[in-house]
Amino acid sequence: MSRPVSVAVPRKGRPLEATLERFAAVAGDDVAALADDVSSTLRYEKALTKGAQSDDRGVYDRLAAYSDPAGRGPEYTLVRDDREGHPRRIVFDSALVEVDDHEVRLVGREEPFRALRTHDVALGFDSADLVLEEVVGLEPDGVRNLSDVNARIDPRDTDVRVATGLGDTVRHTLMATPESVPDGASLDRSFVADYEGALCISPRYERLVEAVLGTDALDGVEFVYPDPGQEEEAAIAEAGVGVYLTVTGGTARDHGLVLGENLFPSETVLMENEAEATKATRSLEIALASGVETALSPE
């Protein structure tokens, strides 16, 4: 078998689980077992970090118990969590899997998208949000879906392009209190275009929201942010109008908010650095994109 194809993947969380599920879907039972093992291990470690579980073993003992460095993996490593005190947290590091006669090395990265941008690998998975935040140009009209993303990437800025979404969609959604929406008005992009006033968002999503809504719609809009420790939906209820992530909208409704337009899908995406593409990476890309409803057809 030829040299393994390296693919950058997230170290933890929903994007890693979605990535492992995609490999399991195209590679079969062995990878499905690996995906279950990694996901359950990291969920347990997250619960330990949050104090919801306890374990008499030290972190290095658990690390040794989980990892299989002599075989095909999985292997894990330690990172500092961003919580108060910066506890050490076990995260995914690497594993070898086989997909359509390709041996693939999954390589954990804190920021897979940046690994592609720096030409460390040709293929990788990361959140679509990061692509919007980092390389999608701000224009008068907003970005509505993944199909719009590649057209907004300046080829002078990066060789990375989105190949497909994985469908693990959490949506950036307009939310508002009922009294903030005039009778008969729709809570959508046209509402924002006519709106002047406070728009509550998480501060890390400022550039993303600008890209999604477009600069014209934000004329007269002032971004405001939740107070430290405040729930985003509660802050939106105070401001009157906002944008936040949701799947069902249940928490937003608990705060008396109505849901408007789903502005953009926050899903895990498969990306390719076109400058590093080979016959093997392109074949693997096509295999991984097959059967995904949100797929963008590889060229």
mmCIF file of N, CA, C and O in Angstrom, residues 182-259:
data_model
loop_
_atom_site.group_PDB
_atom_site.id
_atom_site.type_symbol
_atom_site.label_atom_id
_atom_site.label_comp_id
_atom_site.label_asym_id
_atom_site.label_seq_id
_atom_site.Cartn_x
_atom_site.Cartn_y
_atom_site.Cartn_z
ATOM 1 N N PRO A 182 -42.167 44.434 13.840
ATOM 2 C CA PRO A 182 -43.452 45.073 13.523
ATOM 3 C C PRO A 182 -44.481 44.069 13.031
ATOM 4 O O PRO A 182 -44.134 43.040 12.423
ATOM 5 N N ASP A 183 -45.736 44.338 13.282
ATOM 6 C CA ASP A 183 -46.815 43.468 12.815
ATOM 7 C C ASP A 183 -46.722 43.292 11.300
ATOM 8 O O ASP A 183 -46.569 44.268 10.553
ATOM 9 N N GLY A 184 -46.796 42.030 10.866
ATOM 10 C CA GLY A 184 -46.761 41.740 9.439
ATOM 11 C C GLY A 184 -45.369 41.613 8.869
ATOM 12 O O GLY A 184 -45.215 41.212 7.703
ATOM 13 N N ALA A 185 -44.347 41.949 9.649
ATOM 14 C CA ALA A 185 -42.966 41.875 9.139
ATOM 15 C C ALA A 185 -42.416 40.462 9.312
ATOM 16 O O ALA A 185 -42.795 39.732 10.232
ATOM 17 N N SER A 186 -41.523 40.088 8.419
ATOM 18 C CA SER A 186 -40.827 38.809 8.524
ATOM 19 C C SER A 186 -39.456 39.043 9.155
ATOM 20 O O SER A 186 -38.772 40.021 8.825
ATOM 21 N N LEU A 187 -39.060 38.159 10.045
ATOM 22 C CA LEU A 187 -37.760 38.276 10.690
ATOM 23 C C LEU A 187 -36.725 37.595 9.797
ATOM 24 O O LEU A 187 -36.387 36.427 9.965
ATOM 25 N N ASP A 188 -36.246 38.357 8.813
ATOM 26 C CA ASP A 188 -35.324 37.806 7.829
ATOM 27 C C ASP A 188 -34.304 38.869 7.441
ATOM 28 O O ASP A 188 -34.185 39.912 8.097
ATOM 29 N N ARG A 189 -33.580 38.614 6.370
ATOM 30 C CA ARG A 189 -32.544 39.551 5.943
ATOM 31 C C ARG A 189 -33.116 40.927 5.596
ATOM 32 O O ARG A 189 -32.471 41.949 5.850
ATOM 33 N N SER A 190 -34.290 40.946 5.009
ATOM 34 C CA SER A 190 -34.885 42.231 4.659
ATOM 35 C C SER A 190 -35.226 43.032 5.919
ATOM 36 O O SER A 190 -35.139 44.259 5.932
ATOM 37 N N PHE A 191 -35.601 42.321 6.998
ATOM 38 C CA PHE A 191 -35.843 42.987 8.279
ATOM 39 C C PHE A 191 -34.571 43.682 8.755
ATOM 40 O O PHE A 191 -34.594 44.843 9.182
ATOM 41 N N VAL A 192 -33.430 42.972 8.698
ATOM 42 C CA VAL A 192 -32.167 43.557 9.149
ATOM 43 C C VAL A 192 -31.785 44.745 8.278
ATOM 44 O O VAL A 192 -31.271 45.755 8.771
ATOM 45 N N ALA A 193 -32.042 44.650 6.970
ATOM 46 C CA ALA A 193 -31.696 45.752 6.064
ATOM 47 C C ALA A 193 -32.437 47.035 6.433
ATOM 48 O O ALA A 193 -31.904 48.144 6.263
ATOM 49 N N ASP A 194 -33.657 46.900 6.947
ATOM 50 C CA ASP A 194 -34.454 48.073 7.331
ATOM 51 C C ASP A 194 -34.272 48.455 8.793
ATOM 52 O O ASP A 194 -34.775 49.498 9.232
ATOM 53 N N TYR A 195 -33.569 47.622 9.531
ATOM 54 C CA TYR A 195 -33.476 47.796 10.989
ATOM 55 C C TYR A 195 -32.337 48.737 11.363
ATOM 56 O O TYR A 195 -31.257 48.717 10.747
ATOM 57 N N GLU A 196 -32.561 49.545 12.356
ATOM 58 C CA GLU A 196 -31.516 50.369 12.946
ATOM 59 C C GLU A 196 -31.576 50.193 14.453
ATOM 60 O O GLU A 196 -32.643 50.329 15.058
ATOM 61 N N GLY A 197 -30.443 49.873 15.034
ATOM 62 C CA GLY A 197 -30.418 49.669 16.468
ATOM 63 C C GLY A 197 -29.450 48.575 16.857
ATOM 64 O O GLY A 197 -28.561 48.182 16.086
ATOM 65 N N ALA A 198 -29.634 48.030 18.069
ATOM 66 C CA ALA A 198 -28.718 47.047 18.632
ATOM 67 C C ALA A 198 -28.988 45.656 18.061
ATOM 68 O O ALA A 198 -30.137 45.236 17.945
ATOM 69 N N LEU A 199 -27.914 44.952 17.707
ATOM 70 C CA LEU A 199 -27.978 43.565 17.259
ATOM 71 C C LEU A 199 -27.008 42.786 18.120
ATOM 72 O O LEU A 199 -25.793 42.999 18.057
ATOM 73 N N CYS A 200 -27.527 41.894 18.969
ATOM 74 C CA CYS A 200 -26.701 41.174 19.928
ATOM 75 C C CYS A 200 -26.110 39.915 19.295
ATOM 76 O O CYS A 200 -26.846 39.080 18.739
ATOM 77 N N ILE A 201 -24.795 39.776 19.382
ATOM 78 C CA ILE A 201 -24.094 38.608 18.859
ATOM 79 C C ILE A 201 -22.989 38.224 19.836
ATOM 80 O O ILE A 201 -22.601 39.011 20.698
ATOM 81 N N SER A 202 -22.478 37.007 19.707
ATOM 82 C CA SER A 202 -21.272 36.639 20.428
ATOM 83 C C SER A 202 -20.100 37.373 19.785
ATOM 84 O O SER A 202 -19.995 37.415 18.557
ATOM 85 N N PRO A 203 -19.207 37.974 20.566
ATOM 86 C CA PRO A 203 -18.137 38.784 19.962
ATOM 87 C C PRO A 203 -17.248 38.015 18.997
ATOM 88 O O PRO A 203 -16.732 38.595 18.030
ATOM 89 N N ARG A 204 -17.105 36.695 19.187
ATOM 90 C CA ARG A 204 -16.252 35.926 18.286
ATOM 91 C C ARG A 204 -16.865 35.771 16.900
ATOM 92 O O ARG A 204 -16.177 35.354 15.959
ATOM 93 N N TYR A 205 -18.168 36.097 16.762
ATOM 94 C CA TYR A 205 -18.834 35.926 15.478
ATOM 95 C C TYR A 205 -19.028 37.243 14.721
ATOM 96 O O TYR A 205 -19.772 37.282 13.740
ATOM 97 N N GLU A 206 -18.337 38.304 15.130
ATOM 98 C CA GLU A 206 -18.602 39.597 14.496
ATOM 99 C C GLU A 206 -18.318 39.559 13.001
ATOM 100 O O GLU A 206 -19.156 39.946 12.186
ATOM 101 N N ARG A 207 -17.141 39.085 12.605
ATOM 102 C CA ARG A 207 -16.823 39.071 11.177
ATOM 103 C C ARG A 207 -17.699 38.073 10.433
ATOM 104 O O ARG A 207 -18.091 38.308 9.287
ATOM 105 N N LEU A 208 -18.013 36.954 11.063
ATOM 106 C CA LEU A 208 -18.891 35.968 10.440
ATOM 107 C C LEU A 208 -20.256 36.581 10.138
ATOM 108 O O LEU A 208 -20.789 36.417 9.033
ATOM 109 N N VAL A 209 -20.836 37.277 11.113
ATOM 110 C CA VAL A 209 -22.151 37.886 10.912
ATOM 111 C C VAL A 209 -22.084 38.948 9.817
ATOM 112 O O VAL A 209 -23.002 39.081 9.002
ATOM 113 N N GLU A 210 -20.980 39.694 9.760
ATOM 114 C CA GLU A 210 -20.814 40.681 8.694
ATOM 115 C C GLU A 210 -20.788 40.005 7.323
ATOM 116 O O GLU A 210 -21.390 40.503 6.358
ATOM 117 N N ALA A 211 -20.098 38.866 7.233
ATOM 118 C CA ALA A 211 -20.036 38.150 5.961
ATOM 119 C C ALA A 211 -21.389 37.558 5.580
ATOM 120 O O ALA A 211 -21.783 37.576 4.415
ATOM 121 N N VAL A 212 -22.115 37.047 6.583
ATOM 122 C CA VAL A 212 -23.381 36.379 6.308
ATOM 123 C C VAL A 212 -24.478 37.375 5.932
ATOM 124 O O VAL A 212 -25.262 37.136 4.998
ATOM 125 N N LEU A 213 -24.563 38.497 6.635
ATOM 126 C CA LEU A 213 -25.626 39.469 6.374
ATOM 127 C C LEU A 213 -25.256 40.467 5.281
ATOM 128 O O LEU A 213 -26.146 41.017 4.619
ATOM 129 N N GLY A 214 -23.976 40.714 5.085
ATOM 130 C CA GLY A 214 -23.548 41.704 4.106
ATOM 131 C C GLY A 214 -23.439 43.085 4.733
ATOM 132 O O GLY A 214 -24.177 43.422 5.661
ATOM 133 N N THR A 215 -22.527 43.878 4.216
ATOM 134 C CA THR A 215 -22.274 45.186 4.826
ATOM 135 C C THR A 215 -23.433 46.158 4.619
ATOM 136 O O THR A 215 -23.678 47.018 5.470
ATOM 137 N N ASP A 216 -24.166 46.044 3.516
ATOM 138 C CA ASP A 216 -25.284 46.965 3.292
ATOM 139 C C ASP A 216 -26.370 46.790 4.353
ATOM 140 O O ASP A 216 -26.919 47.775 4.866
ATOM 141 N N ALA A 217 -26.696 45.557 4.678
ATOM 142 C CA ALA A 217 -27.764 45.297 5.644
ATOM 143 C C ALA A 217 -27.405 45.794 7.037
ATOM 144 O O ALA A 217 -28.298 46.066 7.854
ATOM 145 N N LEU A 218 -26.116 45.929 7.319
ATOM 146 C CA LEU A 218 -25.686 46.315 8.659
ATOM 147 C C LEU A 218 -25.505 47.820 8.817
ATOM 148 O O LEU A 218 -25.097 48.280 9.890
ATOM 149 N N ASP A 219 -25.821 48.575 7.786
ATOM 150 C CA ASP A 219 -25.778 50.026 7.921
ATOM 151 C C ASP A 219 -26.825 50.470 8.952
ATOM 152 O O ASP A 219 -28.009 50.146 8.832
ATOM 153 N N GLY A 220 -26.394 51.182 9.968
ATOM 154 C CA GLY A 220 -27.302 51.616 11.025
ATOM 155 C C GLY A 220 -27.462 50.627 12.158
ATOM 156 O O GLY A 220 -28.211 50.887 13.105
ATOM 157 N N VAL A 221 -26.778 49.485 12.075
ATOM 158 C CA VAL A 221 -26.850 48.457 13.113
ATOM 159 C C VAL A 221 -25.637 48.581 14.032
ATOM 160 O O VAL A 221 -24.507 48.775 13.575
ATOM 161 N N GLU A 222 -25.859 48.447 15.329
ATOM 162 C CA GLU A 222 -24.772 48.471 16.313
ATOM 163 C C GLU A 222 -24.678 47.105 16.979
ATOM 164 O O GLU A 222 -25.641 46.622 17.575
ATOM 165 N N PHE A 223 -23.518 46.465 16.854
ATOM 166 C CA PHE A 223 -23.308 45.191 17.527
ATOM 167 C C PHE A 223 -23.171 45.411 19.031
ATOM 168 O O PHE A 223 -22.431 46.293 19.486
ATOM 169 N N VAL A 224 -23.899 44.601 19.800
ATOM 170 C CA VAL A 224 -23.733 44.554 21.251
ATOM 171 C C VAL A 224 -23.499 43.102 21.635
ATOM 172 O O VAL A 224 -23.813 42.181 20.863
ATOM 173 N N TYR A 225 -22.954 42.884 22.842
ATOM 174 C CA TYR A 225 -22.491 41.551 23.212
ATOM 175 C C TYR A 225 -23.004 41.153 24.595
ATOM 176 O O TYR A 225 -23.269 42.025 25.433
ATOM 177 N N PRO A 226 -23.128 39.845 24.832
ATOM 178 C CA PRO A 226 -23.534 39.399 26.177
ATOM 179 C C PRO A 226 -22.507 39.818 27.229
ATOM 180 O O PRO A 226 -21.310 39.914 26.944
ATOM 181 N N ASP A 227 -22.973 40.041 28.434
ATOM 182 C CA ASP A 227 -22.066 40.275 29.550
ATOM 183 C C ASP A 227 -21.330 38.975 29.875
ATOM 184 O O ASP A 227 -21.822 37.878 29.555
ATOM 185 N N PRO A 228 -20.157 39.057 30.475
ATOM 186 C CA PRO A 228 -19.433 37.824 30.838
ATOM 187 C C PRO A 228 -20.311 36.896 31.672
ATOM 188 O O PRO A 228 -20.925 37.299 32.656
ATOM 189 N N GLY A 229 -20.388 35.627 31.229
ATOM 190 C CA GLY A 229 -21.184 34.634 31.928
ATOM 191 C C GLY A 229 -22.656 34.643 31.595
ATOM 192 O O GLY A 229 -23.397 33.768 32.058
ATOM 193 N N GLN A 230 -23.111 35.594 30.804
ATOM 194 C CA GLN A 230 -24.528 35.683 30.457
ATOM 195 C C GLN A 230 -24.844 34.782 29.266
ATOM 196 O O GLN A 230 -24.076 34.721 28.300
ATOM 197 N N GLU A 231 -25.990 34.091 29.302
ATOM 198 C CA GLU A 231 -26.413 33.283 28.162
ATOM 199 C C GLU A 231 -26.713 34.186 26.976
ATOM 200 O O GLU A 231 -27.300 35.265 27.131
ATOM 201 N N GLU A 232 -26.330 33.713 25.802
ATOM 202 C CA GLU A 232 -26.522 34.521 24.596
ATOM 203 C C GLU A 232 -27.990 34.846 24.356
ATOM 204 O O GLU A 232 -28.344 35.974 24.006
ATOM 205 N N GLU A 233 -28.879 33.849 24.553
ATOM 206 C CA GLU A 233 -30.298 34.089 24.305
ATOM 207 C C GLU A 233 -30.872 35.115 25.285
ATOM 208 O O GLU A 233 -31.730 35.912 24.932
ATOM 209 N N ALA A 234 -30.379 35.091 26.522
ATOM 210 C CA ALA A 234 -30.830 36.079 27.500
ATOM 211 C C ALA A 234 -30.386 37.477 27.095
ATOM 212 O O ALA A 234 -31.148 38.452 27.229
ATOM 213 N N ALA A 235 -29.165 37.585 26.585
ATOM 214 C CA ALA A 235 -28.663 38.888 26.140
ATOM 215 C C ALA A 235 -29.440 39.394 24.929
ATOM 216 O O ALA A 235 -29.722 40.594 24.810
ATOM 217 N N ILE A 236 -29.809 38.482 24.021
ATOM 218 C CA ILE A 236 -30.595 38.875 22.851
ATOM 219 C C ILE A 236 -31.973 39.377 23.296
ATOM 220 O O ILE A 236 -32.494 40.360 22.756
ATOM 221 N N ALA A 237 -32.548 38.723 24.300
ATOM 222 C CA ALA A 237 -33.849 39.164 24.810
ATOM 223 C C ALA A 237 -33.769 40.580 25.377
ATOM 224 O O ALA A 237 -34.703 41.373 25.227
ATOM 225 N N GLU A 238 -32.642 40.919 25.989
ATOM 226 C CA GLU A 238 -32.461 42.271 26.508
ATOM 227 C C GLU A 238 -32.279 43.286 25.385
ATOM 228 O O GLU A 238 -32.803 44.405 25.435
ATOM 229 N N ALA A 239 -31.522 42.892 24.346
ATOM 230 C CA ALA A 239 -31.248 43.815 23.234
ATOM 231 C C ALA A 239 -32.441 43.957 22.301
ATOM 232 O O ALA A 239 -32.622 44.985 21.657
ATOM 233 N N GLY A 240 -33.242 42.886 22.183
ATOM 234 C CA GLY A 240 -34.405 42.905 21.295
ATOM 235 C C GLY A 240 -34.223 42.102 20.044
ATOM 236 O O GLY A 240 -35.139 41.420 19.582
ATOM 237 N N VAL A 241 -33.007 42.145 19.444
ATOM 238 C CA VAL A 241 -32.719 41.439 18.191
ATOM 239 C C VAL A 241 -31.304 40.882 18.279
ATOM 240 O O VAL A 241 -30.404 41.515 18.863
ATOM 241 N N GLY A 242 -31.098 39.714 17.696
ATOM 242 C CA GLY A 242 -29.755 39.152 17.701
ATOM 243 C C GLY A 242 -29.621 37.968 16.770
ATOM 244 O O GLY A 242 -30.582 37.542 16.108
ATOM 245 N N VAL A 243 -28.416 37.438 16.723
ATOM 246 C CA VAL A 243 -28.097 36.257 15.914
ATOM 247 C C VAL A 243 -27.345 35.285 16.805
ATOM 248 O O VAL A 243 -26.382 35.664 17.486
ATOM 249 N N TYR A 244 -27.790 34.012 16.818
ATOM 250 C CA TYR A 244 -27.077 33.016 17.602
ATOM 251 C C TYR A 244 -27.319 31.638 17.004
ATOM 252 O O TYR A 244 -28.214 31.440 16.172
ATOM 253 N N LEU A 245 -26.506 30.679 17.450
ATOM 254 C CA LEU A 245 -26.590 29.309 16.964
ATOM 255 C C LEU A 245 -27.739 28.553 17.619
ATOM 256 O O LEU A 245 -27.970 28.674 18.822
ATOM 257 N N THR A 246 -28.445 27.763 16.822
ATOM 258 C CA THR A 246 -29.500 26.925 17.379
ATOM 259 C C THR A 246 -29.756 25.724 16.482
ATOM 260 O O THR A 246 -29.479 25.759 15.284
ATOM 261 N N VAL A 247 -30.272 24.664 17.095
ATOM 262 C CA VAL A 247 -30.739 23.491 16.338
ATOM 263 C C VAL A 247 -32.269 23.509 16.295
ATOM 264 O O VAL A 247 -32.875 23.527 15.232
ATOM 265 N N THR A 248 -32.885 23.535 17.454
ATOM 266 C CA THR A 248 -34.353 23.503 17.524
ATOM 267 C C THR A 248 -34.954 24.840 17.941
ATOM 268 O O THR A 248 -36.143 25.061 17.728
ATOM 269 N N GLY A 249 -34.161 25.713 18.554
ATOM 270 C CA GLY A 249 -34.685 26.994 19.013
ATOM 271 C C GLY A 249 -35.352 26.925 20.371
ATOM 272 O O GLY A 249 -35.914 27.913 20.839
ATOM 273 N N GLY A 250 -35.281 25.760 21.045
ATOM 274 C CA GLY A 250 -35.975 25.603 22.314
ATOM 275 C C GLY A 250 -35.501 26.579 23.375
ATOM 276 O O GLY A 250 -36.313 27.183 24.088
ATOM 277 N N THR A 251 -34.178 26.751 23.498
ATOM 278 C CA THR A 251 -33.651 27.666 24.511
ATOM 279 C C THR A 251 -34.048 29.103 24.199
ATOM 280 O O THR A 251 -34.370 29.887 25.105
ATOM 281 N N ALA A 252 -34.025 29.469 22.923
ATOM 282 C CA ALA A 252 -34.437 30.825 22.536
ATOM 283 C C ALA A 252 -35.884 31.080 22.935
ATOM 284 O O ALA A 252 -36.221 32.145 23.470
ATOM 285 N N ARG A 253 -36.744 30.106 22.695
ATOM 286 C CA ARG A 253 -38.163 30.279 23.052
ATOM 287 C C ARG A 253 -38.343 30.371 24.562
ATOM 288 O O ARG A 253 -39.241 31.073 25.047
ATOM 289 N N ASP A 254 -37.480 29.684 25.317
ATOM 290 C CA ASP A 254 -37.547 29.785 26.774
ATOM 291 C C ASP A 254 -37.310 31.212 27.250
ATOM 292 O O ASP A 254 -37.766 31.601 28.336
ATOM 293 N N HIS A 255 -36.599 31.987 26.450
ATOM 294 C CA HIS A 255 -36.329 33.392 26.779
ATOM 295 C C HIS A 255 -37.318 34.344 26.099
ATOM 296 O O HIS A 255 -37.085 35.553 26.060
ATOM 297 N N GLY A 256 -38.402 33.797 25.571
ATOM 298 C CA GLY A 256 -39.424 34.631 24.964
ATOM 299 C C GLY A 256 -39.092 35.138 23.577
ATOM 300 O O GLY A 256 -39.738 36.066 23.077
ATOM 301 N N LEU A 257 -38.127 34.520 22.919
ATOM 302 C CA LEU A 257 -37.707 34.957 21.590
ATOM 303 C C LEU A 257 -38.463 34.208 20.502
ATOM 304 O O LEU A 257 -38.819 33.040 20.657
ATOM 305 N N VAL A 258 -38.685 34.890 19.380
ATOM 306 C CA VAL A 258 -39.202 34.237 18.183
ATOM 307 C C VAL A 258 -38.023 33.998 17.249
ATOM 308 O O VAL A 258 -37.050 34.748 17.235
ATOM 309 N N LEU A 259 -38.119 32.927 16.479
ATOM 310 C CA LEU A 259 -37.044 32.561 15.556
ATOM 311 C C LEU A 259 -37.342 33.077 14.167
ATOM 312 O O LEU A 259 -38.468 32.971 13.675
#
